[in-house]
Amino acid sequence: MGYKVAVVGATGNVGREMLDILSERAFPADEVVAIASRRSAGQEVSFGDKILKVKALDTYDFSDTDICLMSAGGETSKEWSPRIGQTGCVVIDNSSAFRYHPDVPLIVPEVNPEAITGFSKMNIIANPNCSTAQLVVALKPLHDVAKITRVVVATYQSVSGAGKEAMDELFQQTRSVFTAGQMTMEKFPKRIAFNVIPQIDVFLDDGSTKEEWKMVAETKKMLDPKIKLTATCVRVPVFIGHAEAVNVEFEHPISPEEATALLRSAPGILVVDKREPGGYMTPHEAAGEDATYVSRIRADSTVDNGLSFWCVADNLRKGAALNTVQIAEMLINRKLLKERPAAA
């Protein structure tokens, strides 16, 4: 007995990572199907030691599929996720299309696993924004003990969060710096090579960007609606891995030592915090890893009950693909799906 799993967007950065993680974690699937747009149909992608031929989304029948891992962008998800859900297949969506829908649970397994029971209204579960996912993993154990009142976060987000074309743009621009080649800007509004850009997503009327708004709304939905949060989201010339400088105010006193002990014992977190040169994590070391890393834990003496810390994770894994697979594992472990007979 096993499950049939479809990965939609299988030719993209996150889709390929989903396939790798399904294989790495020996997900209990009888069959895994790679799906993408019609123009990508027929391409080949790796799944463990197998090669899968990509099928077209608009002609695929989901009626015998148990779980669909959706990573094909917001517009595609808006069109297809409800349709797929109506066939009985549970969609775990990596886009922002349904994160704020009242009938769709938004889940990080280490943070709010109990919310998963609400998936059956639409057969859709939402995966949070990559920058929010690692943040709430780090905040949850602290909030449970000392109750967070306010968070100020500045992000340092890698270009892979904007897709493969964004990674290509960083590579090409970096090469152009050294070869005096032509500097083209298509994915980003300014040059990203040897630069930082304080804009991710579109600007809103209040001067914040949509990425910043997402962090606020998603933290409130998953962790606590009473938490006040302000974010400044910045794109940096790093290929993989998001970093965050986080300042937290609590209702109750909590020392750096207490916080460190809580974080060390929390699921999904590794503390790397030696107060010496190099005694912290950077995106380079976090790339390819599953954990959310926390470093530089220290008191903030400018406020009552304040702490600051540094948080790093692989945005393609915990920020996207890994979290999606972990949600799928929850569906199975909690027996929320019916197994289908194994193929003969």
CSV table of C-alpha atoms in Angstrom, one decimal:
chain,number,residue,atom,x,y,z
A,1,MET,CA,0.0,0.0,0.0
A,2,GLY,CA,1.3,3.4,-0.9
A,3,TYR,CA,0.4,6.8,-2.5
A,4,LYS,CA,0.5,8.5,-5.8
A,5,VAL,CA,2.1,11.9,-5.7
A,6,ALA,CA,2.2,14.6,-8.4
A,7,VAL,CA,4.8,17.4,-8.4
A,8,VAL,CA,3.4,20.3,-10.5
A,9,GLY,CA,6.2,22.7,-11.6
A,10,ALA,CA,8.7,19.9,-11.6
A,11,THR,CA,11.1,21.7,-13.9
A,12,GLY,CA,11.5,24.7,-11.6
A,13,ASN,CA,14.0,25.3,-8.8
A,14,VAL,CA,11.5,24.3,-6.1
A,15,GLY,CA,9.9,21.5,-8.1
A,16,ARG,CA,13.3,19.8,-8.6
A,17,GLU,CA,14.0,20.2,-4.9
A,18,MET,CA,10.7,18.6,-4.1
A,19,LEU,CA,11.6,15.5,-6.2
A,20,ASP,CA,15.0,15.3,-4.5
A,21,ILE,CA,13.5,15.5,-1.0
A,22,LEU,CA,10.7,13.0,-1.7
A,23,SER,CA,13.5,10.6,-2.7
A,24,GLU,CA,15.9,11.4,0.2
A,25,ARG,CA,13.2,10.9,2.8
A,26,ALA,CA,11.9,7.7,1.2
A,27,PHE,CA,8.4,9.1,0.9
A,28,PRO,CA,5.9,6.2,0.8
A,29,ALA,CA,4.8,6.7,-2.8
A,30,ASP,CA,4.1,3.9,-5.3
A,31,GLU,CA,4.3,6.4,-8.1
A,32,VAL,CA,5.6,10.0,-8.4
A,33,VAL,CA,4.6,12.0,-11.5
A,34,ALA,CA,6.4,15.1,-12.7
A,35,ILE,CA,4.1,17.7,-14.2
A,36,ALA,CA,4.7,21.1,-15.7
A,37,SER,CA,3.3,23.4,-18.4
A,38,ARG,CA,2.6,22.1,-21.9
A,39,ARG,CA,5.8,23.7,-23.2
A,40,SER,CA,7.8,21.6,-20.7
A,41,ALA,CA,6.1,18.3,-21.5
A,42,GLY,CA,8.5,15.6,-22.5
A,43,GLN,CA,11.4,17.0,-20.7
A,44,GLU,CA,13.2,14.7,-18.2
A,45,VAL,CA,13.8,15.3,-14.5
A,46,SER,CA,15.6,13.3,-11.9
A,47,PHE,CA,13.9,11.4,-9.1
A,48,GLY,CA,16.4,9.5,-7.0
A,49,ASP,CA,18.0,7.0,-9.4
A,50,LYS,CA,15.1,7.3,-11.8
A,51,ILE,CA,14.4,9.6,-14.7
A,52,LEU,CA,10.8,11.0,-15.0
A,53,LYS,CA,9.3,12.3,-18.2
A,54,VAL,CA,7.3,15.5,-17.6
A,55,LYS,CA,3.6,15.4,-18.3
A,56,ALA,CA,1.5,18.4,-19.2
A,57,LEU,CA,-0.7,19.9,-16.5
A,58,ASP,CA,-3.7,20.8,-18.7
A,59,THR,CA,-4.2,17.2,-19.9
A,60,TYR,CA,-3.3,15.3,-16.7
A,61,ASP,CA,-6.1,13.4,-14.8
A,62,PHE,CA,-5.7,13.8,-11.0
A,63,SER,CA,-8.6,11.6,-10.1
A,64,ASP,CA,-6.3,8.7,-9.0
A,65,THR,CA,-3.6,10.9,-7.4
A,66,ASP,CA,-3.5,11.3,-3.6
A,67,ILE,CA,-1.2,14.3,-3.1
A,68,CYS,CA,-0.3,17.2,-5.4
A,69,LEU,CA,2.8,19.2,-4.5
A,70,MET,CA,2.1,22.5,-6.3
A,71,SER,CA,5.0,24.8,-7.2
A,72,ALA,CA,4.0,26.5,-10.4
A,73,GLY,CA,3.3,30.0,-9.3
A,74,GLY,CA,0.3,31.9,-8.0
A,75,GLU,CA,-1.8,32.3,-11.2
A,76,THR,CA,-1.4,28.7,-12.1
A,77,SER,CA,-2.4,27.6,-8.6
A,78,LYS,CA,-5.5,29.9,-8.5
A,79,GLU,CA,-6.7,28.2,-11.7
A,80,TRP,CA,-5.7,24.6,-11.0
A,81,SER,CA,-5.6,24.0,-7.2
A,82,PRO,CA,-9.4,24.1,-6.6
A,83,ARG,CA,-10.0,21.9,-9.7
A,84,ILE,CA,-7.4,19.4,-8.4
A,85,GLY,CA,-8.9,19.5,-4.9
A,86,GLN,CA,-12.3,18.7,-6.3
A,87,THR,CA,-11.0,15.4,-7.7
A,88,GLY,CA,-10.2,14.2,-4.1
A,89,CYS,CA,-6.5,14.9,-4.5
A,90,VAL,CA,-5.0,17.0,-1.7
A,91,VAL,CA,-3.0,20.0,-3.0
A,92,ILE,CA,-0.1,21.4,-0.9
A,93,ASP,CA,0.5,24.7,-2.5
A,94,ASN,CA,3.8,26.6,-2.4
A,95,SER,CA,2.5,29.9,-3.9
A,96,SER,CA,0.7,32.7,-2.1
A,97,ALA,CA,-2.6,32.1,-3.9
A,98,PHE,CA,-4.4,30.5,-0.9
A,99,ARG,CA,-2.3,31.4,2.1
A,100,TYR,CA,-4.8,33.9,3.5
A,101,HIS,CA,-8.0,32.1,2.5
A,102,PRO,CA,-10.0,31.3,5.7
A,103,ASP,CA,-10.8,27.7,4.5
A,104,VAL,CA,-7.1,26.9,3.7
A,105,PRO,CA,-4.7,26.0,6.6
A,106,LEU,CA,-1.3,27.7,6.4
A,107,ILE,CA,1.2,25.3,8.0
A,108,VAL,CA,4.8,24.9,9.2
A,109,PRO,CA,4.8,21.5,10.9
A,110,GLU,CA,7.0,22.6,13.8
A,111,VAL,CA,4.8,25.6,14.5
A,112,ASN,CA,1.1,24.8,14.0
A,113,PRO,CA,0.6,21.2,13.1
A,114,GLU,CA,-2.9,21.1,14.6
A,115,ALA,CA,-4.2,23.4,11.8
A,116,ILE,CA,-3.9,20.6,9.3
A,117,THR,CA,-7.3,19.2,10.2
A,118,GLY,CA,-8.9,22.1,8.3
A,119,PHE,CA,-7.7,21.0,4.9
A,120,SER,CA,-10.8,19.0,3.9
A,121,LYS,CA,-13.0,22.1,3.1
A,122,MET,CA,-11.1,22.7,-0.2
A,123,ASN,CA,-8.5,19.9,-0.2
A,124,ILE,CA,-5.8,22.6,-0.2
A,125,ILE,CA,-3.1,23.3,2.3
A,126,ALA,CA,-0.8,26.4,1.9
A,127,ASN,CA,2.9,26.5,2.4
A,128,PRO,CA,4.1,29.9,3.8
A,129,ASN,CA,6.5,32.4,2.2
A,130,CYS,CA,10.1,31.2,2.4
A,131,SER,CA,11.2,34.1,4.7
A,132,THR,CA,8.3,33.6,7.0
A,133,ALA,CA,8.8,29.8,7.3
A,134,GLN,CA,12.3,30.0,8.9
A,135,LEU,CA,11.3,32.9,11.1
A,136,VAL,CA,8.3,31.3,12.7
A,137,VAL,CA,10.3,28.0,13.3
A,138,ALA,CA,12.7,30.1,15.4
A,139,LEU,CA,10.0,32.2,17.1
A,140,LYS,CA,7.6,29.4,18.1
A,141,PRO,CA,9.6,27.9,21.1
A,142,LEU,CA,10.3,31.4,22.4
A,143,HIS,CA,6.7,32.5,22.1
A,144,ASP,CA,5.4,29.5,23.9
A,145,VAL,CA,7.5,30.4,27.0
A,146,ALA,CA,7.8,34.2,27.1
A,147,LYS,CA,5.0,35.4,24.8
A,148,ILE,CA,6.2,37.6,21.9
A,149,THR,CA,4.7,41.1,21.6
A,150,ARG,CA,6.7,42.6,18.8
A,151,VAL,CA,9.2,41.5,16.1
A,152,VAL,CA,11.5,43.6,13.9
A,153,VAL,CA,13.1,41.7,11.2
A,154,ALA,CA,15.5,42.6,8.3
A,155,THR,CA,15.9,39.9,5.7
A,156,TYR,CA,18.8,39.1,3.4
A,157,GLN,CA,17.2,37.0,0.7
A,158,SER,CA,19.0,35.0,-2.0
A,159,VAL,CA,18.1,35.3,-5.6
A,160,SER,CA,16.9,31.7,-5.9
A,161,GLY,CA,13.7,32.9,-4.1
A,162,ALA,CA,12.9,34.7,-7.4
A,163,GLY,CA,13.5,31.6,-9.6
A,164,LYS,CA,16.1,30.2,-11.9
A,165,GLU,CA,16.1,33.2,-14.2
A,166,ALA,CA,17.1,35.4,-11.2
A,167,MET,CA,20.0,33.0,-10.4
A,168,ASP,CA,21.1,33.3,-14.1
A,169,GLU,CA,20.9,37.1,-13.9
A,170,LEU,CA,23.2,37.2,-10.9
A,171,PHE,CA,25.6,34.8,-12.6
A,172,GLN,CA,25.7,36.8,-15.8
A,173,GLN,CA,26.0,40.2,-14.1
A,174,THR,CA,28.8,38.9,-11.9
A,175,ARG,CA,30.7,37.6,-15.0
A,176,SER,CA,30.1,40.9,-16.8
A,177,VAL,CA,31.7,42.9,-13.9
A,178,PHE,CA,35.0,40.9,-14.5
A,179,THR,CA,34.8,40.8,-18.3
A,180,ALA,CA,33.5,44.3,-18.9
A,181,GLY,CA,30.5,42.7,-20.6
A,182,GLN,CA,27.0,44.1,-21.1
A,183,MET,CA,25.0,44.4,-17.8
A,184,THR,CA,21.4,43.4,-18.4
A,185,MET,CA,18.6,43.8,-15.8
A,186,GLU,CA,15.4,41.8,-16.4
A,187,LYS,CA,14.4,40.1,-13.1
A,188,PHE,CA,15.5,42.8,-10.8
A,189,PRO,CA,14.8,46.6,-10.9
A,190,LYS,CA,18.5,47.3,-10.2
A,191,ARG,CA,21.8,45.5,-10.7
A,192,ILE,CA,22.0,42.6,-8.1
A,193,ALA,CA,25.7,41.7,-8.6
A,194,PHE,CA,27.8,43.2,-5.8
A,195,ASN,CA,24.7,45.1,-4.7
A,196,VAL,CA,21.7,44.8,-2.4
A,197,ILE,CA,18.1,45.7,-3.4
A,198,PRO,CA,15.7,46.8,-0.7
A,199,GLN,CA,12.6,45.6,-2.6
A,200,ILE,CA,11.1,42.2,-2.9
A,201,ASP,CA,7.7,42.0,-4.7
A,202,VAL,CA,5.6,45.1,-5.5
A,203,PHE,CA,5.1,48.2,-3.4
A,204,LEU,CA,1.9,48.7,-1.4
A,205,ASP,CA,0.2,52.0,-0.6
A,206,ASP,CA,1.8,52.2,2.9
A,207,GLY,CA,5.3,52.1,1.5
A,208,SER,CA,5.9,48.5,2.4
A,209,THR,CA,6.4,45.7,-0.2
A,210,LYS,CA,4.2,42.7,-0.6
A,211,GLU,CA,6.9,40.4,0.7
A,212,GLU,CA,7.0,42.4,3.9
A,213,TRP,CA,3.2,42.3,4.2
A,214,LYS,CA,3.3,38.5,3.7
A,215,MET,CA,5.7,38.1,6.7
A,216,VAL,CA,3.3,40.1,8.9
A,217,ALA,CA,0.1,38.3,7.7
A,218,GLU,CA,1.5,34.8,7.8
A,219,THR,CA,3.2,35.1,11.2
A,220,LYS,CA,-0.2,36.3,12.6
A,221,LYS,CA,-2.1,33.5,11.0
A,222,MET,CA,0.3,30.7,12.1
A,223,LEU,CA,1.7,31.9,15.4
A,224,ASP,CA,-0.4,34.6,17.1
A,225,PRO,CA,-2.7,37.4,15.6
A,226,LYS,CA,-1.6,39.6,18.5
A,227,ILE,CA,2.1,39.7,17.5
A,228,LYS,CA,3.2,43.0,16.1
A,229,LEU,CA,5.7,42.6,13.3
A,230,THR,CA,7.6,44.9,11.0
A,231,ALA,CA,9.9,43.7,8.2
A,232,THR,CA,12.4,45.1,5.7
A,233,CYS,CA,13.0,42.6,3.0
A,234,VAL,CA,16.2,42.9,1.0
A,235,ARG,CA,17.5,40.9,-2.0
A,236,VAL,CA,21.3,40.1,-1.8
A,237,PRO,CA,23.8,38.6,-4.3
A,238,VAL,CA,23.7,35.1,-2.8
A,239,PHE,CA,22.5,32.1,-4.9
A,240,ILE,CA,20.8,30.0,-2.2
A,241,GLY,CA,19.9,30.7,1.5
A,242,HIS,CA,18.0,33.4,3.3
A,243,ALA,CA,19.3,35.1,6.4
A,244,GLU,CA,17.4,37.3,8.8
A,245,ALA,CA,18.4,39.7,11.6
A,246,VAL,CA,15.6,39.4,14.2
A,247,ASN,CA,14.8,41.6,17.1
A,248,VAL,CA,12.1,40.4,19.5
A,249,GLU,CA,10.3,41.9,22.5
A,250,PHE,CA,8.6,39.6,25.0
A,251,GLU,CA,5.8,40.0,27.6
A,252,HIS,CA,7.9,38.1,30.1
A,253,PRO,CA,11.6,38.1,30.9
A,254,ILE,CA,13.8,35.7,29.0
A,255,SER,CA,17.6,35.6,29.1
A,256,PRO,CA,19.8,34.7,26.2
A,257,GLU,CA,20.8,31.5,28.0
A,258,GLU,CA,17.1,30.5,28.4
A,259,ALA,CA,16.4,31.3,24.8
A,260,THR,CA,19.4,29.3,23.7
A,261,ALA,CA,18.3,26.2,25.7
A,262,LEU,CA,14.8,26.5,24.3
A,263,LEU,CA,16.0,26.8,20.7
A,264,ARG,CA,18.5,23.9,21.1
A,265,SER,CA,15.6,21.6,22.2
A,266,ALA,CA,13.1,22.7,19.6
A,267,PRO,CA,12.3,20.7,16.4
A,268,GLY,CA,13.9,21.8,13.2
A,269,ILE,CA,16.4,24.1,14.8
A,270,LEU,CA,20.2,23.9,15.1
A,271,VAL,CA,21.9,26.5,17.3
A,272,VAL,CA,25.4,27.5,16.1
A,273,ASP,CA,26.5,30.3,18.4
A,274,LYS,CA,30.1,30.6,19.4
A,275,ARG,CA,31.1,34.1,20.3
A,276,GLU,CA,34.3,34.0,18.2
A,277,PRO,CA,35.1,34.8,14.5
A,278,GLY,CA,33.2,32.4,12.3
A,279,GLY,CA,31.1,31.0,15.2
A,280,TYR,CA,27.8,31.5,13.4
A,281,MET,CA,26.0,30.2,10.3
A,282,THR,CA,25.8,31.9,6.9
A,283,PRO,CA,23.7,31.1,3.8
A,284,HIS,CA,26.7,29.3,2.2
A,285,GLU,CA,26.8,26.7,5.0
A,286,ALA,CA,23.1,26.4,5.2
A,287,ALA,CA,22.6,25.6,1.5
A,288,GLY,CA,21.5,22.0,1.0
A,289,GLU,CA,20.6,21.6,4.7
A,290,ASP,CA,17.2,21.0,6.3
A,291,ALA,CA,17.6,22.8,9.5
A,292,THR,CA,16.8,26.4,10.5
A,293,TYR,CA,20.0,27.7,12.0
A,294,VAL,CA,20.0,30.3,14.8
A,295,SER,CA,23.2,32.2,15.8
A,296,ARG,CA,24.2,35.5,17.6
A,297,ILE,CA,21.6,35.1,20.4
A,298,ARG,CA,22.0,38.1,22.7
A,299,ALA,CA,20.0,40.5,24.9
A,300,ASP,CA,18.7,43.8,23.6
A,301,SER,CA,19.3,46.3,26.4
A,302,THR,CA,17.3,49.1,24.7
A,303,VAL,CA,13.9,47.6,25.6
A,304,ASP,CA,12.4,45.5,28.4
A,305,ASN,CA,12.6,41.8,27.7
A,306,GLY,CA,14.3,42.1,24.4
A,307,LEU,CA,16.5,39.6,22.4
A,308,SER,CA,18.2,39.7,19.1
A,309,PHE,CA,19.4,36.8,16.9
A,310,TRP,CA,20.5,35.8,13.5
A,311,CYS,CA,18.5,33.1,11.5
A,312,VAL,CA,19.6,31.3,8.4
A,313,ALA,CA,18.0,28.5,6.2
A,314,ASP,CA,18.0,27.1,2.7
A,315,ASN,CA,15.0,28.8,1.2
A,316,LEU,CA,14.5,26.1,-1.4
A,317,ARG,CA,14.3,23.5,1.3
A,318,LYS,CA,12.8,24.6,4.6
A,319,GLY,CA,11.4,27.7,2.9
A,320,ALA,CA,9.6,25.7,0.2
A,321,ALA,CA,10.2,22.1,-0.8
A,322,LEU,CA,11.0,20.5,2.5
A,323,ASN,CA,8.1,22.1,4.3
A,324,THR,CA,5.8,21.0,1.6
A,325,VAL,CA,7.0,17.4,1.9
A,326,GLN,CA,6.8,17.5,5.7
A,327,ILE,CA,3.1,18.6,5.4
A,328,ALA,CA,2.5,15.6,3.1
A,329,GLU,CA,4.1,13.3,5.7
A,330,MET,CA,1.8,14.8,8.3
A,331,LEU,CA,-1.2,13.9,6.2
A,332,ILE,CA,0.0,10.3,6.1
A,333,ASN,CA,1.2,9.9,9.6
A,334,ARG,CA,-2.0,11.3,11.0
A,335,LYS,CA,-4.0,8.9,8.7
A,336,LEU,CA,-5.8,11.8,7.1
A,337,LEU,CA,-5.6,10.2,3.6
A,338,LYS,CA,-6.8,6.8,2.5
A,339,GLU,CA,-4.2,4.6,1.0
A,340,ARG,CA,-4.9,3.3,-2.5
A,341,PRO,CA,-4.0,-0.2,-3.6
A,342,ALA,CA,-0.5,-0.6,-4.9
A,343,ALA,CA,-0.1,-0.9,-8.6
A,344,ALA,CA,0.1,-4.5,-9.7
